[in-house]
CSV table of C-alpha atoms in Angstrom, one decimal:
chain,number,residue,atom,x,y,z
A,1,UNK,CA,115.3,100.1,116.2
A,2,UNK,CA,112.1,100.3,115.6
A,3,UNK,CA,109.9,96.6,116.5
A,4,UNK,CA,107.0,97.2,116.1
A,5,UNK,CA,105.3,94.1,119.3
A,6,UNK,CA,101.9,91.9,118.3
A,7,UNK,CA,100.8,89.0,121.1
A,8,UNK,CA,99.5,86.8,121.3
A,9,UNK,CA,101.9,85.2,118.6
A,10,UNK,CA,98.9,83.2,117.5
A,11,UNK,CA,94.7,81.9,119.4
A,12,UNK,CA,92.5,79.5,118.8
A,13,UNK,CA,89.3,79.8,119.6
A,14,UNK,CA,85.4,79.0,119.6
A,15,UNK,CA,82.9,80.1,116.9
A,16,UNK,CA,80.5,82.2,118.9
A,17,UNK,CA,83.3,83.5,121.1
A,18,UNK,CA,84.7,87.5,120.9
A,19,UNK,CA,88.4,88.0,121.6
A,20,UNK,CA,91.3,90.4,121.1
A,21,UNK,CA,94.6,91.1,120.4
A,22,UNK,CA,97.6,93.5,121.4
A,23,UNK,CA,99.7,95.8,118.9
A,24,UNK,CA,103.1,97.8,120.8
A,25,UNK,CA,104.9,100.6,119.5
A,26,UNK,CA,106.7,103.2,120.1
A,27,UNK,CA,105.6,106.6,121.4
A,28,UNK,CA,108.3,109.0,120.1
A,29,UNK,CA,107.2,110.4,116.6
A,30,UNK,CA,104.1,108.9,116.4
A,31,UNK,CA,102.6,109.2,112.9
A,32,UNK,CA,99.6,106.2,112.3
A,33,UNK,CA,98.9,102.7,112.7
A,34,UNK,CA,97.6,100.0,109.9
A,35,UNK,CA,95.6,97.4,110.7
A,36,UNK,CA,95.7,94.7,108.9
A,37,UNK,CA,94.1,91.1,107.8
A,38,UNK,CA,95.8,88.8,106.3
A,39,UNK,CA,94.6,85.1,104.6
A,40,UNK,CA,96.0,81.9,103.9
A,41,UNK,CA,97.1,82.9,100.4
A,42,UNK,CA,96.2,86.2,100.2
A,43,UNK,CA,97.3,89.8,100.1
A,44,UNK,CA,96.8,91.5,103.7
A,45,UNK,CA,94.4,93.6,103.4
A,46,UNK,CA,93.7,97.2,104.8
A,47,UNK,CA,91.0,96.8,108.6
A,48,UNK,CA,91.9,100.2,110.4
A,49,UNK,CA,94.2,103.9,109.6
A,50,UNK,CA,93.8,105.0,112.5
A,51,UNK,CA,96.2,108.6,114.1
A,52,UNK,CA,94.5,110.4,116.3
A,53,UNK,CA,95.3,109.2,120.4
A,54,UNK,CA,92.1,107.9,120.8
A,55,UNK,CA,90.9,107.4,118.4
A,56,UNK,CA,88.7,103.5,117.4
A,57,UNK,CA,87.4,102.8,114.6
A,58,UNK,CA,84.9,99.7,113.3
A,59,UNK,CA,84.2,98.1,110.9
A,60,UNK,CA,81.3,94.4,111.6
A,61,UNK,CA,82.6,92.6,114.3
A,62,UNK,CA,86.0,94.2,115.0
A,63,UNK,CA,86.9,97.7,116.3
A,64,UNK,CA,90.4,99.0,116.9
A,65,UNK,CA,91.2,101.4,119.6
A,66,UNK,CA,94.6,103.5,119.9
A,67,UNK,CA,96.8,105.2,122.5
A,68,UNK,CA,99.6,106.8,121.0
A,69,UNK,CA,100.8,108.3,124.5
A,70,UNK,CA,101.8,104.9,126.4
A,71,UNK,CA,102.3,103.1,122.2
A,72,UNK,CA,99.6,100.5,121.9
A,73,UNK,CA,96.8,99.2,119.8
A,74,UNK,CA,94.0,96.6,120.8
A,75,UNK,CA,91.8,94.8,117.4
A,76,UNK,CA,88.6,93.7,119.2
A,77,UNK,CA,86.8,90.6,117.4
A,78,UNK,CA,83.0,89.8,118.7
A,79,UNK,CA,81.8,87.1,118.3
A,80,UNK,CA,84.4,85.0,116.0
A,81,UNK,CA,83.2,83.2,113.3
A,82,UNK,CA,85.8,80.3,111.0
A,83,UNK,CA,85.8,83.0,108.2
A,84,UNK,CA,87.8,86.3,111.0
A,85,UNK,CA,90.9,82.9,111.2
A,86,UNK,CA,93.4,85.2,109.4
A,87,UNK,CA,97.1,86.6,110.1
A,88,UNK,CA,96.3,90.3,111.7
A,89,UNK,CA,99.1,92.2,111.6
A,90,UNK,CA,100.1,96.0,113.1
A,91,UNK,CA,102.2,98.6,111.2
A,92,UNK,CA,103.7,101.4,112.7
A,93,UNK,CA,104.4,104.2,110.4
A,94,UNK,CA,107.2,107.1,113.0
A,95,UNK,CA,106.7,109.8,109.7
A,96,UNK,CA,105.7,111.3,106.2
A,97,UNK,CA,107.9,110.0,103.9
A,98,UNK,CA,108.6,106.7,106.1
A,99,UNK,CA,107.7,103.4,105.3
A,100,UNK,CA,104.9,101.2,107.5
A,101,UNK,CA,107.0,99.4,109.9
A,102,UNK,CA,105.0,94.9,110.6
A,103,UNK,CA,104.5,93.4,113.0
A,104,UNK,CA,105.0,89.3,113.1
A,105,UNK,CA,100.9,89.6,113.7
A,106,UNK,CA,98.8,87.4,115.5
A,107,UNK,CA,97.6,84.4,113.0
A,108,UNK,CA,93.8,83.3,114.3
A,109,UNK,CA,92.1,80.7,114.7
A,110,UNK,CA,88.2,79.8,114.6
A,111,UNK,CA,86.6,76.4,114.7
A,112,UNK,CA,82.9,75.5,114.6
B,1,UNK,CA,90.8,94.0,87.3
B,2,UNK,CA,93.6,93.2,89.9
B,3,UNK,CA,95.0,96.3,91.9
B,4,UNK,CA,97.9,95.7,92.7
B,5,UNK,CA,99.0,93.5,90.1
B,6,UNK,CA,102.7,90.7,90.4
B,7,UNK,CA,103.6,88.8,88.0
B,8,UNK,CA,105.7,86.3,87.8
B,9,UNK,CA,103.3,84.9,91.0
B,10,UNK,CA,106.7,81.9,91.4
B,11,UNK,CA,109.9,82.5,90.1
B,12,UNK,CA,112.7,79.4,89.9
B,13,UNK,CA,116.3,80.2,89.3
B,14,UNK,CA,119.8,79.1,89.7
B,15,UNK,CA,122.4,81.0,92.3
B,16,UNK,CA,123.9,83.2,90.1
B,17,UNK,CA,120.8,84.3,87.2
B,18,UNK,CA,119.8,87.9,87.5
B,19,UNK,CA,116.1,88.2,87.5
B,20,UNK,CA,113.2,90.5,87.0
B,21,UNK,CA,109.6,91.2,89.2
B,22,UNK,CA,107.4,92.9,87.8
B,23,UNK,CA,104.3,95.2,89.4
B,24,UNK,CA,101.8,96.9,88.7
B,25,UNK,CA,98.8,99.4,89.9
B,26,UNK,CA,95.7,100.5,88.4
B,27,UNK,CA,94.7,102.8,92.0
B,28,UNK,CA,95.7,105.4,90.6
B,29,UNK,CA,98.4,105.6,93.3
B,30,UNK,CA,101.3,107.6,93.8
B,31,UNK,CA,103.0,105.6,96.3
B,32,UNK,CA,104.4,102.1,95.7
B,33,UNK,CA,106.4,99.6,97.3
B,34,UNK,CA,108.9,96.3,97.4
B,35,UNK,CA,108.4,94.4,100.4
B,36,UNK,CA,110.4,90.9,102.2
B,37,UNK,CA,108.8,88.4,103.5
B,38,UNK,CA,111.1,86.8,105.6
B,39,UNK,CA,111.5,83.4,106.5
B,40,UNK,CA,109.7,84.0,110.1
B,41,UNK,CA,106.4,85.5,107.7
B,42,UNK,CA,107.9,89.2,108.5
B,43,UNK,CA,107.2,91.8,106.2
B,44,UNK,CA,110.1,93.8,105.8
B,45,UNK,CA,110.5,97.3,103.9
B,46,UNK,CA,113.3,97.4,100.8
B,47,UNK,CA,112.4,100.5,98.4
B,48,UNK,CA,110.2,102.9,98.2
B,49,UNK,CA,109.0,104.7,94.9
B,50,UNK,CA,106.8,108.4,95.7
B,51,UNK,CA,106.6,109.3,91.1
B,52,UNK,CA,109.5,107.5,90.1
B,53,UNK,CA,111.6,108.8,93.3
B,54,UNK,CA,113.2,106.4,95.0
B,55,UNK,CA,112.1,108.1,99.0
B,56,UNK,CA,112.7,104.8,101.4
B,57,UNK,CA,116.3,102.9,100.4
B,58,UNK,CA,116.0,100.3,103.8
B,59,UNK,CA,119.8,98.2,103.7
B,60,UNK,CA,118.9,95.6,101.4
B,61,UNK,CA,122.9,93.9,99.0
B,62,UNK,CA,123.2,96.3,95.5
B,63,UNK,CA,122.5,92.8,93.4
B,64,UNK,CA,119.2,94.5,94.6
B,65,UNK,CA,117.7,97.0,92.0
B,66,UNK,CA,114.4,99.5,92.1
B,67,UNK,CA,113.4,100.8,88.8
B,68,UNK,CA,110.3,102.6,88.7
B,69,UNK,CA,109.4,103.7,84.5
B,70,UNK,CA,106.4,105.5,85.8
B,71,UNK,CA,104.5,106.2,89.1
B,72,UNK,CA,102.3,103.4,87.7
B,73,UNK,CA,105.2,100.5,87.9
B,74,UNK,CA,107.8,99.2,90.1
B,75,UNK,CA,109.7,96.4,89.1
B,76,UNK,CA,112.1,94.9,91.4
B,77,UNK,CA,115.6,92.6,89.5
B,78,UNK,CA,118.2,91.1,91.5
B,79,UNK,CA,121.5,89.9,89.8
B,80,UNK,CA,123.3,87.2,90.6
B,81,UNK,CA,120.2,85.7,92.4
B,82,UNK,CA,121.6,84.0,95.9
B,83,UNK,CA,120.5,80.7,98.6
B,84,UNK,CA,119.3,83.8,100.9
B,85,UNK,CA,118.1,85.9,98.5
B,86,UNK,CA,114.9,83.5,98.6
B,87,UNK,CA,111.6,85.0,99.5
B,88,UNK,CA,107.5,86.0,98.9
B,89,UNK,CA,108.4,89.5,98.0
B,90,UNK,CA,105.4,92.0,98.1
B,91,UNK,CA,104.7,94.5,96.2
B,92,UNK,CA,102.1,97.0,97.6
B,93,UNK,CA,100.3,101.3,97.0
B,94,UNK,CA,99.5,104.3,98.9
B,95,UNK,CA,97.4,107.3,98.2
B,96,UNK,CA,99.2,110.5,99.6
B,97,UNK,CA,102.2,109.5,100.8
B,98,UNK,CA,102.5,111.7,103.5
B,99,UNK,CA,99.0,111.4,104.3
B,100,UNK,CA,98.9,109.5,106.9
B,101,UNK,CA,95.0,108.0,106.3
B,102,UNK,CA,95.8,105.9,103.5
B,103,UNK,CA,96.6,101.8,103.3
B,104,UNK,CA,98.1,99.7,102.1
B,105,UNK,CA,96.8,97.2,99.0
B,106,UNK,CA,99.1,95.1,98.7
B,107,UNK,CA,100.5,92.4,95.3
B,108,UNK,CA,99.3,88.3,95.8
B,109,UNK,CA,103.2,88.3,95.8
B,110,UNK,CA,105.9,86.4,94.3
B,111,UNK,CA,107.9,83.4,95.4
B,112,UNK,CA,111.1,83.2,94.5
B,113,UNK,CA,113.2,80.1,94.6
B,114,UNK,CA,117.4,80.2,93.7
B,115,UNK,CA,118.6,76.7,93.7
C-alpha cells in the first residue's frame, strides 16, 4: 500500500506570515512528486512537478523542495496573503504508466 | 475555453439507476483519468486511459465502466447506482503518460448524489 502523508492537516496563519507544509512519500521507486493548489469550489491546479532529488521549484512567493532519498517534500509560502487560502495537495508517482497517488492535503487559511 | 469539461456538474438520481458522466479535454493531451473524491475529501484514482487504451484500472466495482471513444473524451458509465457511489468525480488529463514532468489538468468535478 502506498501512502502519501501530509502535515499539518490544517493551518491558520495571519497575513504576512510565512509557512510551510510537509509531504511524505515512499522513498523507493520514485518517479515524480506533484504539488497542487485547490481552492474551494474550483478544481485542483498544478503548482510544481519535481522529479530529481534536490529539486527546488519556485513560483512567486511559493516554493518547494524535494528529497527523494528520505521521501519528503516541503512547500513554502512566503508572506502569506488571504488569496493563498486553499488546500495544498501533494501527489506521488512511482513509475511511468502509474497514476498520481494523492495525499489528503493541508488546508491553509490566511486571515487579514 | 474550458480545458477539461465535465457534464453534468450535478447529478441526483435514485438507487438502481444507470447514469453517465462525460469528460472532454481540448488540450491535445493523450492521457485521461477519473478520480473519485471520497467523504474524507481524498482523491482516489479509478481509471486511466492513454490514447484510448485502458492503462490503469484500480479496484473499482465492475458497475463502473469507462469508455474512451477518442483521446479527447473519457466517459464514465455507472450501472445500478448505490448510495455509496455518492461522491464528487473528477476527470483529469495530462500529456505524456510515460513522461514524468507534466502536471494534471482537472475538470471542475461532477457531484453525484444517489438517493
